[in-house]
mmCIF file of C-alpha atoms and ligand atoms in Angstrom:
data_model
loop_
_atom_site.group_PDB
_atom_site.id
_atom_site.type_symbol
_atom_site.label_atom_id
_atom_site.label_comp_id
_atom_site.label_asym_id
_atom_site.label_seq_id
_atom_site.Cartn_x
_atom_site.Cartn_y
_atom_site.Cartn_z
ATOM 1 C CA MET A 28 35.512 179.872 -188.147
ATOM 2 C CA SER A 29 39.243 179.375 -188.503
ATOM 3 C CA GLN A 30 40.957 176.431 -186.890
ATOM 4 C CA PRO A 31 42.072 177.067 -183.296
ATOM 5 C CA ALA A 32 45.815 177.459 -182.791
ATOM 6 C CA ILE A 33 45.567 175.340 -179.647
ATOM 7 C CA GLU A 34 42.690 173.085 -178.724
ATOM 8 C CA ALA A 35 42.784 170.975 -175.581
ATOM 9 C CA LYS A 36 39.813 168.828 -174.580
ATOM 10 C CA ASN A 37 39.198 167.216 -171.199
ATOM 11 C CA LEU A 38 42.856 166.865 -170.262
ATOM 12 C CA TYR A 39 43.557 164.695 -167.247
ATOM 13 C CA LYS A 40 46.968 163.920 -165.795
ATOM 14 C CA ARG A 41 47.990 162.398 -162.488
ATOM 15 C CA TYR A 42 51.351 161.724 -160.897
ATOM 16 C CA GLY A 43 50.774 158.757 -158.587
ATOM 17 C CA GLU A 44 48.162 159.934 -156.109
ATOM 18 C CA VAL A 45 48.339 163.588 -157.183
ATOM 19 C CA VAL A 46 45.854 164.695 -159.811
ATOM 20 C CA ALA A 47 47.755 167.568 -161.464
ATOM 21 C CA VAL A 48 45.270 168.401 -164.227
ATOM 22 C CA GLU A 49 41.597 167.471 -164.204
ATOM 23 C CA ASP A 50 39.185 167.967 -167.072
ATOM 24 C CA VAL A 51 40.935 170.994 -168.557
ATOM 25 C CA SER A 52 39.576 172.169 -171.906
ATOM 26 C CA LEU A 53 40.749 175.297 -173.648
ATOM 27 C CA SER A 54 40.830 176.769 -177.100
ATOM 28 C CA VAL A 55 43.163 179.528 -178.262
ATOM 29 C CA ALA A 56 42.398 181.409 -181.479
ATOM 30 C CA PRO A 57 45.149 182.283 -183.973
ATOM 31 C CA GLY A 58 46.869 185.495 -182.862
ATOM 32 C CA GLU A 59 45.332 185.410 -179.410
ATOM 33 C CA VAL A 60 47.392 185.827 -176.225
ATOM 34 C CA LEU A 61 45.975 183.545 -173.548
ATOM 35 C CA GLY A 62 47.170 183.745 -169.954
ATOM 36 C CA LEU A 63 47.239 180.672 -167.741
ATOM 37 C CA LEU A 64 47.114 181.837 -164.163
ATOM 38 C CA GLY A 65 47.098 180.035 -160.833
ATOM 39 C CA ALA A 66 48.899 179.496 -157.540
ATOM 40 C CA ASN A 67 51.862 177.162 -157.060
ATOM 41 C CA GLY A 68 50.815 173.621 -157.835
ATOM 42 C CA ALA A 69 47.638 174.652 -159.689
ATOM 43 C CA GLY A 70 48.659 172.609 -162.746
ATOM 44 C CA LYS A 71 49.935 175.326 -165.099
ATOM 45 C CA THR A 72 53.240 173.690 -166.008
ATOM 46 C CA THR A 73 51.645 170.278 -166.456
ATOM 47 C CA THR A 74 49.020 171.816 -168.756
ATOM 48 C CA ILE A 75 51.610 173.402 -171.023
ATOM 49 C CA GLU A 76 53.728 170.248 -171.009
ATOM 50 C CA LEU A 77 50.681 168.307 -172.194
ATOM 51 C CA ILE A 78 49.988 170.890 -174.900
ATOM 52 C CA ALA A 79 53.615 170.897 -176.050
ATOM 53 C CA GLY A 80 53.679 167.084 -176.168
ATOM 54 C CA LEU A 81 56.359 166.878 -173.460
ATOM 55 C CA ARG A 82 53.998 164.725 -171.406
ATOM 56 C CA LYS A 83 51.245 162.366 -172.451
ATOM 57 C CA PRO A 84 47.791 162.967 -170.980
ATOM 58 C CA ASP A 85 46.126 160.050 -169.199
ATOM 59 C CA ARG A 86 42.924 161.201 -170.861
ATOM 60 C CA GLY A 87 41.927 163.962 -173.243
ATOM 61 C CA THR A 88 43.223 165.343 -176.511
ATOM 62 C CA VAL A 89 45.448 168.164 -177.710
ATOM 63 C CA ARG A 90 45.685 169.710 -181.154
ATOM 64 C CA VAL A 91 48.166 172.384 -182.207
ATOM 65 C CA LEU A 92 46.917 173.877 -185.469
ATOM 66 C CA GLY A 93 45.170 170.569 -186.056
ATOM 67 C CA HIS A 94 48.142 168.353 -185.179
ATOM 68 C CA ASP A 95 48.407 165.853 -182.332
ATOM 69 C CA PRO A 96 51.653 166.497 -180.403
ATOM 70 C CA GLN A 97 51.933 162.826 -179.431
ATOM 71 C CA ARG A 98 51.481 161.408 -182.927
ATOM 72 C CA GLU A 99 52.817 164.199 -185.113
ATOM 73 C CA ARG A 100 55.853 165.285 -183.158
ATOM 74 C CA ALA A 101 57.812 166.680 -186.080
ATOM 75 C CA ALA A 102 54.908 168.826 -187.312
ATOM 76 C CA VAL A 103 54.194 170.180 -183.825
ATOM 77 C CA ARG A 104 57.878 170.882 -183.179
ATOM 78 C CA ARG A 105 57.934 173.050 -186.303
ATOM 79 C CA LEU A 106 54.858 175.006 -185.253
ATOM 80 C CA LEU A 107 55.648 175.487 -181.594
ATOM 81 C CA GLY A 108 58.223 177.597 -179.739
ATOM 82 C CA VAL A 109 58.530 176.753 -176.062
ATOM 83 C CA GLN A 110 60.312 178.801 -173.432
ATOM 84 C CA LEU A 111 60.397 176.803 -170.240
ATOM 85 C CA GLN A 112 61.033 177.900 -166.685
ATOM 86 C CA GLU A 113 64.719 177.798 -165.743
ATOM 87 C CA ALA A 114 66.093 176.672 -169.060
ATOM 88 C CA THR A 115 69.643 175.421 -168.584
ATOM 89 C CA LEU A 116 72.010 176.729 -171.220
ATOM 90 C CA HIS A 117 75.717 176.328 -171.654
ATOM 91 C CA GLY A 118 77.079 179.217 -169.582
ATOM 92 C CA ALA A 119 80.423 179.556 -171.358
ATOM 93 C CA LEU A 120 78.826 180.315 -174.735
ATOM 94 C CA THR A 121 78.083 183.881 -175.738
ATOM 95 C CA VAL A 122 74.638 185.138 -176.679
ATOM 96 C CA ALA A 123 75.623 185.136 -180.362
ATOM 97 C CA GLU A 124 77.030 181.596 -180.128
ATOM 98 C CA LEU A 125 73.876 180.273 -178.463
ATOM 99 C CA LEU A 126 71.710 181.914 -181.105
ATOM 100 C CA GLY A 127 73.958 180.440 -183.810
ATOM 101 C CA LEU A 128 73.660 176.986 -182.281
ATOM 102 C CA TYR A 129 69.858 177.162 -182.110
ATOM 103 C CA ARG A 130 69.633 178.652 -185.603
ATOM 104 C CA SER A 131 71.560 175.643 -186.952
ATOM 105 C CA PHE A 132 68.667 173.376 -185.896
ATOM 106 C CA TYR A 133 66.158 175.013 -188.253
ATOM 107 C CA PRO A 134 65.898 175.179 -192.052
ATOM 108 C CA ASP A 135 64.734 178.801 -192.138
ATOM 109 C CA PRO A 136 65.730 180.438 -188.853
ATOM 110 C CA ARG A 137 65.059 184.073 -187.999
ATOM 111 C CA PRO A 138 68.157 186.219 -188.541
ATOM 112 C CA ALA A 139 70.227 186.640 -185.372
ATOM 113 C CA ALA A 140 70.070 190.442 -185.611
ATOM 114 C CA GLU A 141 66.268 190.374 -185.745
ATOM 115 C CA LEU A 142 66.148 188.150 -182.647
ATOM 116 C CA LEU A 143 68.580 190.352 -180.745
ATOM 117 C CA ASP A 144 66.510 193.422 -181.561
ATOM 118 C CA LEU A 145 63.261 191.740 -180.608
ATOM 119 C CA VAL A 146 64.489 191.056 -177.079
ATOM 120 C CA ASP A 147 66.771 194.092 -176.857
ATOM 121 C CA LEU A 148 70.035 192.179 -176.436
ATOM 122 C CA ARG A 149 72.097 193.560 -179.285
ATOM 123 C CA GLU A 150 74.671 195.046 -176.905
ATOM 124 C CA GLN A 151 75.083 191.688 -175.146
ATOM 125 C CA ALA A 152 75.789 189.641 -178.299
ATOM 126 C CA LYS A 153 79.373 188.927 -177.227
ATOM 127 C CA THR A 154 78.577 188.394 -173.560
ATOM 128 C CA ARG A 155 78.742 184.881 -172.146
ATOM 129 C CA PHE A 156 75.437 183.471 -170.952
ATOM 130 C CA GLU A 157 76.743 183.099 -167.368
ATOM 131 C CA ARG A 158 77.521 186.830 -167.256
ATOM 132 C CA LEU A 159 73.990 187.940 -168.179
ATOM 133 C CA SER A 160 71.591 189.280 -165.559
ATOM 134 C CA GLY A 161 68.487 187.240 -164.730
ATOM 135 C CA GLY A 162 66.352 189.470 -166.948
ATOM 136 C CA GLN A 163 68.779 189.230 -169.843
ATOM 137 C CA GLN A 164 68.869 185.441 -169.513
ATOM 138 C CA GLN A 165 65.088 185.383 -169.622
ATOM 139 C CA ARG A 166 65.066 187.579 -172.730
ATOM 140 C CA LEU A 167 67.560 185.281 -174.411
ATOM 141 C CA SER A 168 65.402 182.251 -173.606
ATOM 142 C CA ILE A 169 62.481 184.012 -175.323
ATOM 143 C CA ALA A 170 64.653 184.715 -178.379
ATOM 144 C CA LEU A 171 65.677 181.044 -178.490
ATOM 145 C CA ALA A 172 62.016 179.996 -178.440
ATOM 146 C CA LEU A 173 61.413 182.231 -181.472
ATOM 147 C CA VAL A 174 64.352 181.104 -183.634
ATOM 148 C CA GLY A 175 62.331 178.671 -185.749
ATOM 149 C CA ARG A 176 59.540 181.173 -186.577
ATOM 150 C CA PRO A 177 56.956 179.287 -184.500
ATOM 151 C CA ARG A 178 53.306 180.124 -185.047
ATOM 152 C CA VAL A 179 52.430 179.205 -181.490
ATOM 153 C CA VAL A 180 54.616 180.344 -178.590
ATOM 154 C CA ILE A 181 54.477 179.027 -175.022
ATOM 155 C CA LEU A 182 56.091 181.192 -172.354
ATOM 156 C CA ASP A 183 56.413 179.925 -168.769
ATOM 157 C CA GLU A 184 56.752 182.360 -165.857
ATOM 158 C CA LEU A 185 58.434 185.006 -167.914
ATOM 159 C CA THR A 186 59.188 187.570 -165.276
ATOM 160 C CA THR A 187 59.144 185.790 -161.923
ATOM 161 C CA GLY A 188 61.783 187.293 -159.653
ATOM 162 C CA LEU A 189 62.715 190.180 -161.941
ATOM 163 C CA ASP A 190 62.728 193.871 -161.114
ATOM 164 C CA PRO A 191 60.104 196.232 -162.632
ATOM 165 C CA ARG A 192 62.384 197.545 -165.380
ATOM 166 C CA ALA A 193 63.419 194.063 -166.494
ATOM 167 C CA ARG A 194 59.767 192.994 -166.503
ATOM 168 C CA ARG A 195 58.779 195.940 -168.703
ATOM 169 C CA ARG A 196 61.515 195.104 -171.213
ATOM 170 C CA ILE A 197 60.347 191.519 -171.436
ATOM 171 C CA TRP A 198 56.743 192.629 -171.871
ATOM 172 C CA ALA A 199 57.773 194.867 -174.748
ATOM 173 C CA GLY A 200 59.363 191.836 -176.442
ATOM 174 C CA VAL A 201 56.153 189.830 -176.065
ATOM 175 C CA GLU A 202 54.045 192.738 -177.329
ATOM 176 C CA ALA A 203 56.209 192.827 -180.459
ATOM 177 C CA LEU A 204 54.910 189.359 -181.390
ATOM 178 C CA ALA A 205 52.105 190.555 -183.623
ATOM 179 C CA ASP A 206 51.186 187.410 -185.559
ATOM 180 C CA GLU A 207 51.975 184.600 -183.171
ATOM 181 C CA THR A 208 49.535 182.850 -180.872
ATOM 182 C CA VAL A 209 50.848 183.012 -177.328
ATOM 183 C CA LEU A 210 50.094 180.872 -174.291
ATOM 184 C CA LEU A 211 51.550 182.638 -171.288
ATOM 185 C CA VAL A 212 51.899 181.042 -167.869
ATOM 186 C CA SER A 213 52.025 183.545 -165.074
ATOM 187 C CA HIS A 214 51.553 184.198 -161.373
ATOM 188 C CA ALA A 215 51.194 187.917 -161.873
ATOM 189 C CA MET A 216 47.948 189.767 -162.476
ATOM 190 C CA ASP A 217 49.692 192.918 -163.731
ATOM 191 C CA GLU A 218 51.471 190.825 -166.344
ATOM 192 C CA VAL A 219 48.350 189.133 -167.682
ATOM 193 C CA GLU A 220 46.396 192.403 -167.621
ATOM 194 C CA ARG A 221 49.024 194.001 -169.784
ATOM 195 C CA LEU A 222 49.665 191.163 -172.225
ATOM 196 C CA CYS A 223 46.664 188.864 -172.430
ATOM 197 C CA ASP A 224 43.439 189.020 -174.420
ATOM 198 C CA ARG A 225 41.952 186.350 -172.209
ATOM 199 C CA VAL A 226 42.878 184.538 -169.017
ATOM 200 C CA VAL A 227 42.181 181.048 -167.692
ATOM 201 C CA LEU A 228 42.465 180.609 -163.941
ATOM 202 C CA LEU A 229 43.483 177.164 -162.661
ATOM 203 C CA ASP A 230 43.073 175.920 -159.120
ATOM 204 C CA ALA A 231 43.965 172.397 -157.980
ATOM 205 C CA GLY A 232 44.131 171.213 -161.590
ATOM 206 C CA ARG A 233 40.774 172.584 -162.667
ATOM 207 C CA ILE A 234 39.673 175.683 -164.548
ATOM 208 C CA VAL A 235 37.789 177.801 -162.024
ATOM 209 C CA ALA A 236 37.295 180.997 -164.040
ATOM 210 C CA GLN A 237 38.050 182.443 -167.449
ATOM 211 C CA GLY A 238 37.493 185.616 -169.398
ATOM 212 C CA ALA A 239 38.993 189.011 -170.109
ATOM 213 C CA PRO A 240 41.568 189.926 -167.425
ATOM 214 C CA ALA A 241 39.385 192.700 -166.003
ATOM 215 C CA GLY A 242 36.189 190.620 -166.006
ATOM 216 C CA LEU A 243 37.884 187.810 -164.150
ATOM 217 C CA VAL A 244 38.012 189.821 -160.966
ATOM 218 C CA ALA A 245 34.229 190.039 -161.000
ATOM 219 C CA GLN A 246 33.889 186.288 -161.683
ATOM 220 C CA THR A 247 36.115 185.293 -158.805
ATOM 221 C CA GLY A 248 34.272 187.693 -156.525
ATOM 222 C CA THR A 249 37.388 189.253 -155.042
ATOM 223 C CA GLY A 250 38.776 192.758 -155.142
ATOM 224 C CA SER A 251 41.859 191.555 -156.907
ATOM 225 C CA LEU A 252 42.609 188.373 -158.723
ATOM 226 C CA GLU A 253 45.598 187.653 -156.522
ATOM 227 C CA GLU A 254 43.247 187.320 -153.578
ATOM 228 C CA ALA A 255 41.532 184.488 -155.403
ATOM 229 C CA PHE A 256 44.642 182.396 -154.837
ATOM 230 C CA VAL A 257 44.734 182.702 -151.076
HETATM 231 P P1 LIG B 301 54.145 176.273 -160.077
HETATM 232 O O1 LIG B 301 53.497 177.597 -160.157
HETATM 233 O O2 LIG B 301 54.681 175.980 -158.712
HETATM 234 O O3 LIG B 301 55.137 175.996 -161.172
HETATM 235 P P2 LIG B 301 52.103 174.765 -161.470
HETATM 236 O O4 LIG B 301 50.790 175.466 -161.458
HETATM 237 O O5 LIG B 301 52.928 174.861 -162.683
HETATM 238 O O6 LIG B 301 52.947 175.177 -160.204
HETATM 239 P P3 LIG B 301 52.390 171.911 -161.738
HETATM 240 O O7 LIG B 301 53.887 171.996 -161.737
HETATM 241 O O8 LIG B 301 51.732 171.546 -162.999
HETATM 242 O O9 LIG B 301 51.751 173.248 -161.159
HETATM 243 O O10 LIG B 301 52.008 170.861 -160.595
HETATM 244 C C1 LIG B 301 50.658 170.425 -160.366
HETATM 245 C C2 LIG B 301 50.665 169.345 -159.267
HETATM 246 O O11 LIG B 301 51.337 168.189 -159.738
HETATM 247 C C3 LIG B 301 51.382 169.759 -157.996
HETATM 248 O O12 LIG B 301 50.696 169.185 -156.908
HETATM 249 C C4 LIG B 301 52.754 169.142 -158.134
HETATM 250 O O13 LIG B 301 53.318 168.849 -156.882
HETATM 251 C C5 LIG B 301 52.461 167.872 -158.919
HETATM 252 N N1 LIG B 301 53.567 167.478 -159.822
HETATM 253 C C6 LIG B 301 54.064 168.203 -160.844
HETATM 254 N N2 LIG B 301 55.020 167.542 -161.492
HETATM 255 C C7 LIG B 301 55.165 166.356 -160.849
HETATM 256 C C8 LIG B 301 55.995 165.198 -161.031
HETATM 257 N N3 LIG B 301 56.880 165.139 -162.016
HETATM 258 N N4 LIG B 301 55.842 164.179 -160.170
HETATM 259 C C9 LIG B 301 54.934 164.219 -159.170
HETATM 260 N N5 LIG B 301 54.103 165.270 -158.955
HETATM 261 C C10 LIG B 301 54.217 166.310 -159.771
#
């Protein structure tokens, strides 16, 4: 079997008295799109921060294509593209300038035109970041995560608060990622049903169900997965 793109074993992380992540193990195959689903406070963001090496687990291990994000930071940074919730970007810069800035950080960046096409922002190239709509800002943050040709992409709450049309445009951008492994954090069942091969459901820091999006409804014993959060 090929090496997993992401392998997390028995992750545990607490903030003071709050146990944010407890005994979380997951494995994502190369090319797979895995959804991480759960209510507010379930531990989704902490899990991806541990996987990306942005936080250190109290216990447990993470490997990204065989590399430890804590000990092999440079290798993991090359392999991983992370789009985080509410990225703050310099509002006065245009889309093209921001892409140029990010491209300058990498030895072999994706061409700007390819990135603009991927997220459907070609017409906004000369628009300042602060003038973009919420959906356009989200699409730009995805493009920025993809600049360095990452093999593993982490996307956090891609479409929260966006209208249906903006959500569909973002989904099309994610679907265009044919080769990459994707870990997608979401609150929305329709989003994971459309995009994910497999879903892991977190509740109070623990994995409570996992499987194909459709099968998960049966596992949680509710008519719809959203009801499992109530
Ligand atoms: P959301 O959907 O609201 O983003 P989440 O599933 O991403 O939630 P986390 O942000 O990982 O959940 O939070 C898990 C738990 O850890 C919550 O109880 C939260 O209050 C707590 N927590 C998260 N970050 C911190 C922090 N920096 N300091 C203290 N507690 C934290």
